[in-house]
mmCIF file of C-alpha atoms and ligand atoms in Angstrom:
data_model
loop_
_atom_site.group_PDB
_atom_site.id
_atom_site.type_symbol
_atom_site.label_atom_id
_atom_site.label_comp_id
_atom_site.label_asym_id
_atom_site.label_seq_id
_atom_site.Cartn_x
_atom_site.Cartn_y
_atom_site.Cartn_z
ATOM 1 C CA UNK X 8 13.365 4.617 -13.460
ATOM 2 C CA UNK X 9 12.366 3.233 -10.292
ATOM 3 C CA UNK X 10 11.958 -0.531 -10.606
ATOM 4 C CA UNK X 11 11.981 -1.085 -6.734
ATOM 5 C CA UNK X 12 10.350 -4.182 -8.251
ATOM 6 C CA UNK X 13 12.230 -5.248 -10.181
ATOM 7 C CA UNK X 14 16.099 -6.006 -8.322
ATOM 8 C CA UNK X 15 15.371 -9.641 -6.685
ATOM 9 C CA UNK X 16 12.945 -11.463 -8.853
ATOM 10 C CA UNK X 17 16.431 -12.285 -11.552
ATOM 11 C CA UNK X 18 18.661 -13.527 -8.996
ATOM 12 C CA UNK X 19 18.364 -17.233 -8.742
ATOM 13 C CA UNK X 20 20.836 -19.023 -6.532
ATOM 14 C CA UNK X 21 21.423 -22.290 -7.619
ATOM 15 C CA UNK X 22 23.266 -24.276 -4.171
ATOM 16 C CA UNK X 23 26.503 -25.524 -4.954
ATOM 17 C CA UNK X 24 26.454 -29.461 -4.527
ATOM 18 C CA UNK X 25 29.120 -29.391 -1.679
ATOM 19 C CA UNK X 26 27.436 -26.677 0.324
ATOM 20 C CA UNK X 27 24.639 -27.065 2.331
ATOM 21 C CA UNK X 28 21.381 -25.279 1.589
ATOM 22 C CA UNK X 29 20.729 -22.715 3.793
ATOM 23 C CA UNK X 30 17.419 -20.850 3.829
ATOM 24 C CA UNK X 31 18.090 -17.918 2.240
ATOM 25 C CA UNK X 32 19.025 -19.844 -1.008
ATOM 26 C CA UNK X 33 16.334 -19.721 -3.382
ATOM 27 C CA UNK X 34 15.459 -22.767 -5.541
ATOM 28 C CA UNK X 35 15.963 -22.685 -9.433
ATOM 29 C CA UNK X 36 12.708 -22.282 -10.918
ATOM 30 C CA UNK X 37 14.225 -21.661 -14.265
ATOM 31 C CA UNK X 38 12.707 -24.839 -15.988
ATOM 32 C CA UNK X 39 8.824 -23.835 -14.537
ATOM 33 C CA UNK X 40 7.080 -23.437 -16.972
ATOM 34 C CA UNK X 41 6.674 -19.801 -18.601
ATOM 35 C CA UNK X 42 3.432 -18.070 -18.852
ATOM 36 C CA UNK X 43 2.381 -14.022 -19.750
ATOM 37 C CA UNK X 44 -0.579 -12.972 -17.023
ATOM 38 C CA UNK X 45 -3.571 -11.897 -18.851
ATOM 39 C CA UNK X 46 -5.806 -10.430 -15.919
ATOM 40 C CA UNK X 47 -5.750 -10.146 -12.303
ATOM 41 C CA UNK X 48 -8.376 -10.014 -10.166
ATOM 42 C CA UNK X 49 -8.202 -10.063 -6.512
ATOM 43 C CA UNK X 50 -5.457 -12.186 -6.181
ATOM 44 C CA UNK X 51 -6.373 -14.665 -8.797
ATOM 45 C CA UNK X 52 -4.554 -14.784 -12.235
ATOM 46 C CA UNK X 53 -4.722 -16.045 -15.392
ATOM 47 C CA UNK X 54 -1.898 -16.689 -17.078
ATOM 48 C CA UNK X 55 -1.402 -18.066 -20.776
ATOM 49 C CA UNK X 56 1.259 -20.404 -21.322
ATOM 50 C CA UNK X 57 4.293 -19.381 -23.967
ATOM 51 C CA UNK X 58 5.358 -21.639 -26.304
ATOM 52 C CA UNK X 59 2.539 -24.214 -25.949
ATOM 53 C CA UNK X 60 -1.301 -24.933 -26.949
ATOM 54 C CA UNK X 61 -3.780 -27.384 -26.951
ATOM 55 C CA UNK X 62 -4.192 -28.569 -30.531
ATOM 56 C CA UNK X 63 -3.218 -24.747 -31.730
ATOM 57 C CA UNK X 64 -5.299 -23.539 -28.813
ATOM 58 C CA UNK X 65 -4.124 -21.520 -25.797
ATOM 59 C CA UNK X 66 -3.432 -22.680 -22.152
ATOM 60 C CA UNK X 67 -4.589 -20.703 -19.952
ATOM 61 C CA UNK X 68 -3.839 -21.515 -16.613
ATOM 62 C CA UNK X 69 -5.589 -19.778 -12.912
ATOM 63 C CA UNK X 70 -2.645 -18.789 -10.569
ATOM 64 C CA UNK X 71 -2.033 -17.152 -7.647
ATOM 65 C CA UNK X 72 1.079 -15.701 -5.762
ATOM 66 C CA UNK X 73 3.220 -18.351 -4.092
ATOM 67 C CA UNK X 74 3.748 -17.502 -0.761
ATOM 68 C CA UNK X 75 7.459 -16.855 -1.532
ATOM 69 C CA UNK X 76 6.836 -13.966 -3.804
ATOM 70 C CA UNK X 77 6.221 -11.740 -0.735
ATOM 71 C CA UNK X 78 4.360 -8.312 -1.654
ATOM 72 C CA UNK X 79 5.718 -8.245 -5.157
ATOM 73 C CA UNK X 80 2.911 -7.597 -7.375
ATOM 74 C CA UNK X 81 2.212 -9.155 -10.257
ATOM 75 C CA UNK X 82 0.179 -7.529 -13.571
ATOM 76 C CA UNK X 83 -1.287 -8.027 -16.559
ATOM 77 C CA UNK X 84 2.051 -8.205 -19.072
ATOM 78 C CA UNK X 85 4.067 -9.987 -16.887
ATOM 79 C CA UNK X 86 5.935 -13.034 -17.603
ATOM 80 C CA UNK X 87 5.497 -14.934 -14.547
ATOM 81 C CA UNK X 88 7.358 -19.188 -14.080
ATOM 82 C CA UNK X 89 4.553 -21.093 -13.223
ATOM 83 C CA UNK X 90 4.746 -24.436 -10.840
ATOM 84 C CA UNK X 91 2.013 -27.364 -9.628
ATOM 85 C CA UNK X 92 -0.775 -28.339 -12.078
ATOM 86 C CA UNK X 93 -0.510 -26.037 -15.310
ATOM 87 C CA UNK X 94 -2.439 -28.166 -17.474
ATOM 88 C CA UNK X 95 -5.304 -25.396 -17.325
ATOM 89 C CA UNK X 96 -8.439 -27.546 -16.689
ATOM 90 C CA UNK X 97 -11.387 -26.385 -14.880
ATOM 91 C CA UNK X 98 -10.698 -26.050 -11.004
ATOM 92 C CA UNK X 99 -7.004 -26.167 -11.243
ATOM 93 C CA UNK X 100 -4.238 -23.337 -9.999
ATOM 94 C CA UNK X 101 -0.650 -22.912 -10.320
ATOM 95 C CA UNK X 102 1.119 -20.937 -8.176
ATOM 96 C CA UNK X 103 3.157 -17.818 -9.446
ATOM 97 C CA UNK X 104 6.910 -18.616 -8.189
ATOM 98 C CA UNK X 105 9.125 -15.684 -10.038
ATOM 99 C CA UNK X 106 8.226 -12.959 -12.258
ATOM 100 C CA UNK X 107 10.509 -12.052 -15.339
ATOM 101 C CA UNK X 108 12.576 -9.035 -15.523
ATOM 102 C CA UNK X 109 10.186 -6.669 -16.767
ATOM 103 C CA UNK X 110 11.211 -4.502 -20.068
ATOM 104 C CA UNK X 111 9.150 -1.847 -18.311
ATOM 105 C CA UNK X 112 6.064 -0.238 -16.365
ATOM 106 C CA UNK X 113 3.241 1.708 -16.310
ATOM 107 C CA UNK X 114 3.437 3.188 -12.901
ATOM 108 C CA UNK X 115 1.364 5.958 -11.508
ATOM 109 C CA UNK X 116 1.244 7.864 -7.916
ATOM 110 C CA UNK X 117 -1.992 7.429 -6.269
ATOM 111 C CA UNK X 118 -1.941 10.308 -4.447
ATOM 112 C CA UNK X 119 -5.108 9.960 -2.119
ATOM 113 C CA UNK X 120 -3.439 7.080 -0.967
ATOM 114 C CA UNK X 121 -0.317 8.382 0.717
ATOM 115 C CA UNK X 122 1.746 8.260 -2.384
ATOM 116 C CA UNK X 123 1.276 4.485 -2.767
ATOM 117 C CA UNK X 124 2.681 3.587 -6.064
ATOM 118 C CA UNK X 125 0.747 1.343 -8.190
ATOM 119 C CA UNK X 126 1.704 -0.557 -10.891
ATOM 120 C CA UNK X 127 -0.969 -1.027 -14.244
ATOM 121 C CA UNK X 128 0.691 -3.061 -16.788
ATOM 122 C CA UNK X 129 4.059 -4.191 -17.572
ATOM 123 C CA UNK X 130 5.794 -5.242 -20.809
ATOM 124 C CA UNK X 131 4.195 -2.824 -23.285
ATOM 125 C CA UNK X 132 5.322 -1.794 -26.541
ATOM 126 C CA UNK X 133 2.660 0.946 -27.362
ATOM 127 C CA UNK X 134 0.650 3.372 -24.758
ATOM 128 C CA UNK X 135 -2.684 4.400 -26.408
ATOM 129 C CA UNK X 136 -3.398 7.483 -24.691
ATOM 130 C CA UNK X 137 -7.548 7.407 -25.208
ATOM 131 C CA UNK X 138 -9.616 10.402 -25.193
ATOM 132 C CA UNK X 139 -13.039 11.434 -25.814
ATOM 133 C CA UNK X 140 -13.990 14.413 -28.095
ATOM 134 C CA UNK X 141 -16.555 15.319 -25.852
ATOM 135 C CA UNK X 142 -18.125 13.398 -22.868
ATOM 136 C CA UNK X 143 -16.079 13.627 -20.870
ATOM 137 C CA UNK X 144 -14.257 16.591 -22.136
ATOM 138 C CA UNK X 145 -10.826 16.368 -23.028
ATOM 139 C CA UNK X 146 -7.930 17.443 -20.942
ATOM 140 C CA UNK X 147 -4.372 18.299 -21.641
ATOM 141 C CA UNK X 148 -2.730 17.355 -18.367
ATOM 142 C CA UNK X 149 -3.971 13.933 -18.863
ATOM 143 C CA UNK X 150 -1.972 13.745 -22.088
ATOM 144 C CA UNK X 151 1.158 15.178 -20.746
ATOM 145 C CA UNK X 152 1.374 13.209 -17.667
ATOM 146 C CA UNK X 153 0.715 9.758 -19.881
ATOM 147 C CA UNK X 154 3.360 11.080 -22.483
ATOM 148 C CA UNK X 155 5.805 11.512 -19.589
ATOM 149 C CA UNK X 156 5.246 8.340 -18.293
ATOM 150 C CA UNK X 157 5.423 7.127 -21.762
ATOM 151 C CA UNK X 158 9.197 8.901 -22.129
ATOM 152 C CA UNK X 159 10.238 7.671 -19.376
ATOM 153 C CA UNK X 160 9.704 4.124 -19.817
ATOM 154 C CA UNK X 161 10.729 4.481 -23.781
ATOM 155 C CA UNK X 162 7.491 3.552 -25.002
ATOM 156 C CA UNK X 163 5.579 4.898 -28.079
ATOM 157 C CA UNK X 164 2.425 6.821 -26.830
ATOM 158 C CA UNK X 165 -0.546 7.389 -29.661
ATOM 159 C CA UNK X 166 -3.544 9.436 -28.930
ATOM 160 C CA UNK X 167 -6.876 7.784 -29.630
ATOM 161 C CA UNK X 168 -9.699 10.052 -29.842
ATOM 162 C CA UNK X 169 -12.775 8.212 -29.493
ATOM 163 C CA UNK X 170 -16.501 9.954 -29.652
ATOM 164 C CA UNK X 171 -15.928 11.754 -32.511
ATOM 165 C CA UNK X 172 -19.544 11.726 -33.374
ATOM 166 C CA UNK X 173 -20.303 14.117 -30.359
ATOM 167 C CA UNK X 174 -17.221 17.007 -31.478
ATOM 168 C CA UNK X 175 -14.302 18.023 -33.743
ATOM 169 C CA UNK X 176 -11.337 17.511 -31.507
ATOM 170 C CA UNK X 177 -9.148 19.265 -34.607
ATOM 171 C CA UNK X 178 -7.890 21.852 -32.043
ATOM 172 C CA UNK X 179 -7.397 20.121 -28.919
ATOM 173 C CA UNK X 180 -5.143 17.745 -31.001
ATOM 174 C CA UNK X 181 -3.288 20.193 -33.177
ATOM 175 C CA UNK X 182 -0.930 20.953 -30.587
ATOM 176 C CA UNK X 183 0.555 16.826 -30.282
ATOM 177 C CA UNK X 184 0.437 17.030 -34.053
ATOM 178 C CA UNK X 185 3.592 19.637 -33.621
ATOM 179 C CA UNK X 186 4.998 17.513 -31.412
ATOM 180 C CA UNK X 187 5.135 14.820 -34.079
ATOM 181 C CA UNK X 188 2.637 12.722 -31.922
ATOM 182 C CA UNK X 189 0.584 10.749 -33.708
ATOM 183 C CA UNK X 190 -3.253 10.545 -33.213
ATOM 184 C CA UNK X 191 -5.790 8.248 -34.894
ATOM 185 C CA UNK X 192 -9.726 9.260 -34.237
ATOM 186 C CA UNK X 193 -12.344 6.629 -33.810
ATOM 187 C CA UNK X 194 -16.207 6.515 -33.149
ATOM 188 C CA UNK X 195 -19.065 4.126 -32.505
ATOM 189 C CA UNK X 196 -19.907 2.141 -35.345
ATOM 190 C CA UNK X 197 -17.033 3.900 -37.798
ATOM 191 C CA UNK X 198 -14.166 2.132 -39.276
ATOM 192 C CA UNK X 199 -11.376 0.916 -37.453
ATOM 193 C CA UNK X 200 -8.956 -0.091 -39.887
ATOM 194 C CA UNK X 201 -6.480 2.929 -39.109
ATOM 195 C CA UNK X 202 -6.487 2.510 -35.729
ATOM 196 C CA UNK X 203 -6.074 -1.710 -36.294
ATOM 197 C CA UNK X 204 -3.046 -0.819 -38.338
ATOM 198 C CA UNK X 205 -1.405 1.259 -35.436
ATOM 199 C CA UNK X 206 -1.888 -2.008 -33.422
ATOM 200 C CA UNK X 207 -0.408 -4.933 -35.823
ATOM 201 C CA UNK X 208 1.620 -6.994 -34.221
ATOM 202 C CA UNK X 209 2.192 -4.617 -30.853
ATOM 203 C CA UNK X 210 1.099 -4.801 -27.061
ATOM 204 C CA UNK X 211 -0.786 -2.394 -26.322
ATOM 205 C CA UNK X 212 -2.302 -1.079 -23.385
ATOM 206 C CA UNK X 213 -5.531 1.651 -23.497
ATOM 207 C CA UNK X 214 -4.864 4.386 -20.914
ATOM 208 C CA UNK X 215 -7.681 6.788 -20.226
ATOM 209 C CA UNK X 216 -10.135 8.608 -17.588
ATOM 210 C CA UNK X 217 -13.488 6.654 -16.910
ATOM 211 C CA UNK X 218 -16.388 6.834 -19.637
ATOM 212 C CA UNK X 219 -13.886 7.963 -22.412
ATOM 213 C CA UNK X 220 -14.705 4.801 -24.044
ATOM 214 C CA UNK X 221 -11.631 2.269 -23.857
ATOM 215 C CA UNK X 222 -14.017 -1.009 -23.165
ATOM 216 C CA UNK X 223 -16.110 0.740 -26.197
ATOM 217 C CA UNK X 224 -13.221 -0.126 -28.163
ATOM 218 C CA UNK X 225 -12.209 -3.139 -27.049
ATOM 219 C CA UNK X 226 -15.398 -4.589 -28.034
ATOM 220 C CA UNK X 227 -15.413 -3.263 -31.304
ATOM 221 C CA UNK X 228 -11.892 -4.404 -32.038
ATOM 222 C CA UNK X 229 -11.902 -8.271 -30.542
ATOM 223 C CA UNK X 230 -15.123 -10.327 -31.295
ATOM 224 C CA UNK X 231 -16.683 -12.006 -28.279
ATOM 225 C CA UNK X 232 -14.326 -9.794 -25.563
ATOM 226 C CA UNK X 233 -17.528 -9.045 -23.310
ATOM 227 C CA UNK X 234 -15.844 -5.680 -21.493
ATOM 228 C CA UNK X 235 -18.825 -4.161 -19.339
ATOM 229 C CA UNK X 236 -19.537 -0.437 -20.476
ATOM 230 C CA UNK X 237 -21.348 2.025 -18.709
ATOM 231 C CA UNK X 238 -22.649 5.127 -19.238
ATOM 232 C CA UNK X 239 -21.233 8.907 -18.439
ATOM 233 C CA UNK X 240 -23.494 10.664 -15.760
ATOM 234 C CA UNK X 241 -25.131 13.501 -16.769
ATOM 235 C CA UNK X 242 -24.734 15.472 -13.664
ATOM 236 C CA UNK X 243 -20.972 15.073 -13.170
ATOM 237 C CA UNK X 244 -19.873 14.457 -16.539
ATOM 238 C CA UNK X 245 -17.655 11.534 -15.422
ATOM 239 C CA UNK X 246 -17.596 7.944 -15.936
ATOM 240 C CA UNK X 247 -18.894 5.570 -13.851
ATOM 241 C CA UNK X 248 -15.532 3.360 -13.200
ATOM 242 C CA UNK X 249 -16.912 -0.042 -15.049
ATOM 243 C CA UNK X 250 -14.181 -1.551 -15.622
ATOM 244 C CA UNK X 251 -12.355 -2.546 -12.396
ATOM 245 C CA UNK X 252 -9.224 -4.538 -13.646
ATOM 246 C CA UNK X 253 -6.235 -4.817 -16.335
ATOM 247 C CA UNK X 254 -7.600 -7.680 -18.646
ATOM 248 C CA UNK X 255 -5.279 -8.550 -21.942
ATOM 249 C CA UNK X 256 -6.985 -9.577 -25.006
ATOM 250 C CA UNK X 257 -5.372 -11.080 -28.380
ATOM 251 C CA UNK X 258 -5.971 -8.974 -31.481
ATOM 252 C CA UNK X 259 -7.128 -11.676 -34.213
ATOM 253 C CA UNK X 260 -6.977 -8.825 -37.132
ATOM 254 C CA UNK X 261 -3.271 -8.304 -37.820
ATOM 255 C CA UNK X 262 -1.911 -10.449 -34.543
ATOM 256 C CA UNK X 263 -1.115 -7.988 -31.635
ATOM 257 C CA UNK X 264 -3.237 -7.627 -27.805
ATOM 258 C CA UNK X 265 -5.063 -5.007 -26.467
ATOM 259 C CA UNK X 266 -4.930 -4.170 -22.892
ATOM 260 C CA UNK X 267 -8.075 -2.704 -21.509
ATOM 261 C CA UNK X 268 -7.711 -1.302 -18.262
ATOM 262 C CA UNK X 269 -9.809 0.701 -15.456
ATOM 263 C CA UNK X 270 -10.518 4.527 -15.842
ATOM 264 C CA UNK X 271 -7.215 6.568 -14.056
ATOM 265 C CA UNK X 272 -8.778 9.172 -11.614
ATOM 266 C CA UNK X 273 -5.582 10.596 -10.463
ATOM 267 C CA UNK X 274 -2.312 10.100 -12.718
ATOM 268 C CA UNK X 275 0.457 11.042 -10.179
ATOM 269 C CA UNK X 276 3.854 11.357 -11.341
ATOM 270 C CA UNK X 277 5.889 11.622 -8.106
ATOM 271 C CA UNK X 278 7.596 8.371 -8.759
ATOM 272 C CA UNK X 279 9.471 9.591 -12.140
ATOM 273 C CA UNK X 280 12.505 12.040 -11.791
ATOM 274 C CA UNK X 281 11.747 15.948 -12.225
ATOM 275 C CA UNK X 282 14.997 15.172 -15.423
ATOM 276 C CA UNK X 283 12.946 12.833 -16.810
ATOM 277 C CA UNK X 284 9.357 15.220 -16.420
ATOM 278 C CA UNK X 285 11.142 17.977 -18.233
ATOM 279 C CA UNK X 286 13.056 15.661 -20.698
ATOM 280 C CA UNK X 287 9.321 14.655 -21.827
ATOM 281 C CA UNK X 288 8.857 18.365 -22.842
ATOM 282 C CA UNK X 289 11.117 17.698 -25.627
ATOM 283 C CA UNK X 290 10.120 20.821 -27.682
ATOM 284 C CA UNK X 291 12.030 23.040 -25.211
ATOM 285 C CA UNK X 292 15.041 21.050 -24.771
ATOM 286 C CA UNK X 293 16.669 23.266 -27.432
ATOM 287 C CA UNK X 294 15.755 27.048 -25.700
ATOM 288 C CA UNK X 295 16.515 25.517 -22.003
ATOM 289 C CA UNK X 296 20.153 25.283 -23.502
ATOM 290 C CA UNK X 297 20.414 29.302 -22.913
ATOM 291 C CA UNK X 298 19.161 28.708 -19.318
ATOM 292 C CA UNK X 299 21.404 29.828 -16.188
ATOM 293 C CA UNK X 300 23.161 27.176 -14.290
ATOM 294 C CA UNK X 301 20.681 25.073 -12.644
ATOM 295 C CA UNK X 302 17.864 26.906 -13.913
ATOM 296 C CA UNK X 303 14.610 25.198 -12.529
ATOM 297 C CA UNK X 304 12.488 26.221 -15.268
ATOM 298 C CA UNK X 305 10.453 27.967 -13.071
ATOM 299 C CA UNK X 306 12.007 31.392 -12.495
ATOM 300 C CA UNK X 307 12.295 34.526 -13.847
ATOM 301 C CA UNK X 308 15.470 33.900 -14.976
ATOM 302 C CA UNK X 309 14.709 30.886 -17.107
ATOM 303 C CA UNK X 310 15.003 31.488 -20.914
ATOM 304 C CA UNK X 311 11.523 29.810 -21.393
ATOM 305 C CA UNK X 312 10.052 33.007 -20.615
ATOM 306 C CA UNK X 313 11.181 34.817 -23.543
ATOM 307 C CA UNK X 314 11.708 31.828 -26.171
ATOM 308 C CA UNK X 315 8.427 30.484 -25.851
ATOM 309 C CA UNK X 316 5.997 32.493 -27.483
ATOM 310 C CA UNK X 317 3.062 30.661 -29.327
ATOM 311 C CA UNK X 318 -0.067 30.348 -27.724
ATOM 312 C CA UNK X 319 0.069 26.068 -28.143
ATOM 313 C CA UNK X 320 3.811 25.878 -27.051
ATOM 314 C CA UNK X 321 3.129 28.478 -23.685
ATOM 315 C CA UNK X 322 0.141 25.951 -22.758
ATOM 316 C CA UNK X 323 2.508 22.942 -22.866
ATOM 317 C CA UNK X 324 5.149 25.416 -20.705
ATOM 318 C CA UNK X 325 2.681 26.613 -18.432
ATOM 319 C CA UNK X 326 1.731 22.568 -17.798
ATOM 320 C CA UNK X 327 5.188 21.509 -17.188
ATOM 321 C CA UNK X 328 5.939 24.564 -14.628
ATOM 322 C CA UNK X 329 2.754 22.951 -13.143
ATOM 323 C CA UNK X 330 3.658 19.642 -13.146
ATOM 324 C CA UNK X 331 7.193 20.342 -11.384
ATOM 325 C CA UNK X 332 5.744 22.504 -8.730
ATOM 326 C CA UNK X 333 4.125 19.828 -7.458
ATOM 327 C CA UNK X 334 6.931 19.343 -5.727
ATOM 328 C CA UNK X 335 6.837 15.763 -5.134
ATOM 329 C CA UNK X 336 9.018 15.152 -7.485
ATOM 330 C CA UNK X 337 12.506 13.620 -6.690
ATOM 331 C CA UNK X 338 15.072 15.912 -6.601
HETATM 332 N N1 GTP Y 430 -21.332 9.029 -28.557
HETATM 333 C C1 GTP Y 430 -20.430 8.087 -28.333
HETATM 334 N N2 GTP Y 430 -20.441 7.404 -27.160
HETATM 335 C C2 GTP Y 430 -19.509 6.468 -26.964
HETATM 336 C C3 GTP Y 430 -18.506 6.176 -27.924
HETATM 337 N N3 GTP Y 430 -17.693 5.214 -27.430
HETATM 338 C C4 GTP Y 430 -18.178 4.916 -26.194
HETATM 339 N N4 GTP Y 430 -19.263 5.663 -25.903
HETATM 340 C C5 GTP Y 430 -20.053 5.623 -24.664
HETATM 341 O O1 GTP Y 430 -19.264 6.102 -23.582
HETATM 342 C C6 GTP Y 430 -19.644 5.447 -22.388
HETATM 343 C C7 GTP Y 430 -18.427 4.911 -21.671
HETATM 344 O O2 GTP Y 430 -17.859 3.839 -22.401
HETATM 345 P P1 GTP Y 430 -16.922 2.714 -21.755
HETATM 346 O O3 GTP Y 430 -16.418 1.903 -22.890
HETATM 347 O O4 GTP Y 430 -17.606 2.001 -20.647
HETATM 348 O O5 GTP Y 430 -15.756 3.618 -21.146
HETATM 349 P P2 GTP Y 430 -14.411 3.144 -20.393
HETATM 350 O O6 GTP Y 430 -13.349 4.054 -20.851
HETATM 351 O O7 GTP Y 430 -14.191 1.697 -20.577
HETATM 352 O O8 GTP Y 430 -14.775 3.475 -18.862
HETATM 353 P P3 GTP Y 430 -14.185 2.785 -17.508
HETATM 354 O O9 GTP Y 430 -14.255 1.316 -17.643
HETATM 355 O O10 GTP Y 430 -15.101 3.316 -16.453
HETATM 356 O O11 GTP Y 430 -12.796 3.308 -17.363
HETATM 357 C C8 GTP Y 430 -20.648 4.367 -22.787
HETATM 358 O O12 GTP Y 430 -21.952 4.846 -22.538
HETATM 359 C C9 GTP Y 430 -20.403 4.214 -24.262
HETATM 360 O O13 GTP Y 430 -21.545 3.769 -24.957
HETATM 361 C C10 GTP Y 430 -18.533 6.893 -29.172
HETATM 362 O O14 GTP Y 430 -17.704 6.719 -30.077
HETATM 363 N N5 GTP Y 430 -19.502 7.827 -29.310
HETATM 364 MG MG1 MG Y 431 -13.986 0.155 -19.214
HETATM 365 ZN ZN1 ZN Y 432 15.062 27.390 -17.504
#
């Protein structure tokens, strides 16, 4: 895992009373108050506050990044210490002063942008993986490069299939069914109850291409949450990148939030380790055992090539070959 985030933010030095401060001491912080970040948008956060509301409602509070916090990000599912006026009325703003160790990440490699890594959420228990049927049509390598990332931050992915009303996406999913992945399928209008009990009581953030229909959802599962839609252009087949930020919503059915974010164009995976790519292939771990020493996978050596013989499992085999010939990998 690379939490190059992550190894500062815990580390709060407290000056002994004899010694003198010097500047590199940080001050303790730990009694701001605590608050989970909600959205972000160009700098400007809101945060809720844990552990205290307004006559049963919730604080939310505008922040931004105290100076001291460098270029450490900070995202939606963050638990960020808050300090100045938190009493979240109208044209107040707190400033962010530490953000919580984070249980984990949703990172992907950007990589029209030099490799940058960018951060989308943080603090998830539950990647929905969210497809469409048809419109745009659905694609495998999205799926395995979200269930990697989902392995290798030990969170549980689900598919959600949404547009079911324009195709029978039976097929496309049979192949996670054998891999014991679960999927729930949705459309406009239909009944939501399955997919509402796969959320109950979980964070969950909606990962998907643009125009597959996440803000769709969103709607349809929290009253009054106002997430812009747009249509998929008929020329290109794509969406039309609507939404343009990570925004957090509470689930009022069955307790639980729902993270809506912006369509992924590219889902780069250069920042996970090639072990933890191929460790996401589960299904092979068992024939790669018969595989010479440091077999890359990729070879014509590599016992893959004669285990692996259904049509579903050779698809997956071919993807991961893919995937690790990227080369960016670490080694
Ligand atoms: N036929 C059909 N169309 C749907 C369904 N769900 C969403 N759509 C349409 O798909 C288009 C894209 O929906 P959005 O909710 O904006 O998609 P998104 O995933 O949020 O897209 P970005 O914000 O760009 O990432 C809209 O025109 C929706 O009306 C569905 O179940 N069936
Ligand atoms: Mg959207
Ligand atoms: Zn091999």
């Amino acid at each position: 895992m690379t939490h190059r985030e992550l190894d500062e933010d815990d580390v709060r030095v407290r000056p002994k009373r004899s010694s003198r401060p010097r500047t590199k001491d940080r001050p303790d912080y730990s009694a701001a108050a605590l608050a989970r970040i909600i959205s972000v948008d160009r700098g400007r956060s809101a945060a809720i506050l844990e552990g205290v509301t307004n006559n049963g409602e919730p604080i939310i509070v505008t922040a931004m990044k105290a100076r001291e916090l460098g270029k450490k990000s900070v995202v939606v599912g963050d638990l960020v210490r808050l300090v100045g006026d938190v009493s979240g009325r109208t044209d107040t703003l707190a400033r962010i002063v530490t953000v919580e160790p984070r249980t984990n990440v949703l990172t992907r490699t950007v990589e029209d942008d030099a490799g940058m890594e960018r951060m989308i959420v943080s603090n998830v228990d539950q990647i929905a993986i969210v497809m469409s049927a048809a419109n745009p049509e659905p694609r495998h390598g999205f799926i395995d490069r979200a269930l990697v990332v989902a392995f290798d931050q030990r969170i549980t992915p689900l598919i959600v299939m949404t547009k079911c009303d324009l195709a029978d996406p039976s097929e496309f999913l049979s192949s996670y069914k054998e891999l014991g992945i679960e999927s729930v399928r949705v459309q406009r209008g239909a009944d939501l109850t399955e997919l509402r009990s796969h959320l109950a009581g979980k964070r969950t953030v909606l990962l998907g291409h643009s125009g597959v229909g996440k803000s769709t959802l969103v709607n349809a599962l929290v009253e009054n949450a106002n997430r812009a839609t747009g249509d998929v252009n008929d020329v290109t087949g794509r969406g039309r990148h609507t939404s343009s930020s990570a925004v957090a919503l509470e689930l009022k059915v069955n307790s639980g939030w729902i993270i809506d974010t912006p369509g992924v164009r590219s889902f780069g995976l250069a920042h996970v380790e090639r072990d933890r790519v191929i460790g996401a292939f589960g299904e092979f771990a068992e024939a790669m055992r018969s595989c010479p020493k440091n077999c890359s996978h990729d070879e014509a050596e590599c016992s893959l090539n004669e285990v692996i013989i259904d049509p579903h499992s050779k698809a997956r085999l071919a993807r991961l070959r893919g995937l690790l010939r990227e080369g960016k990998m670490n080694p």
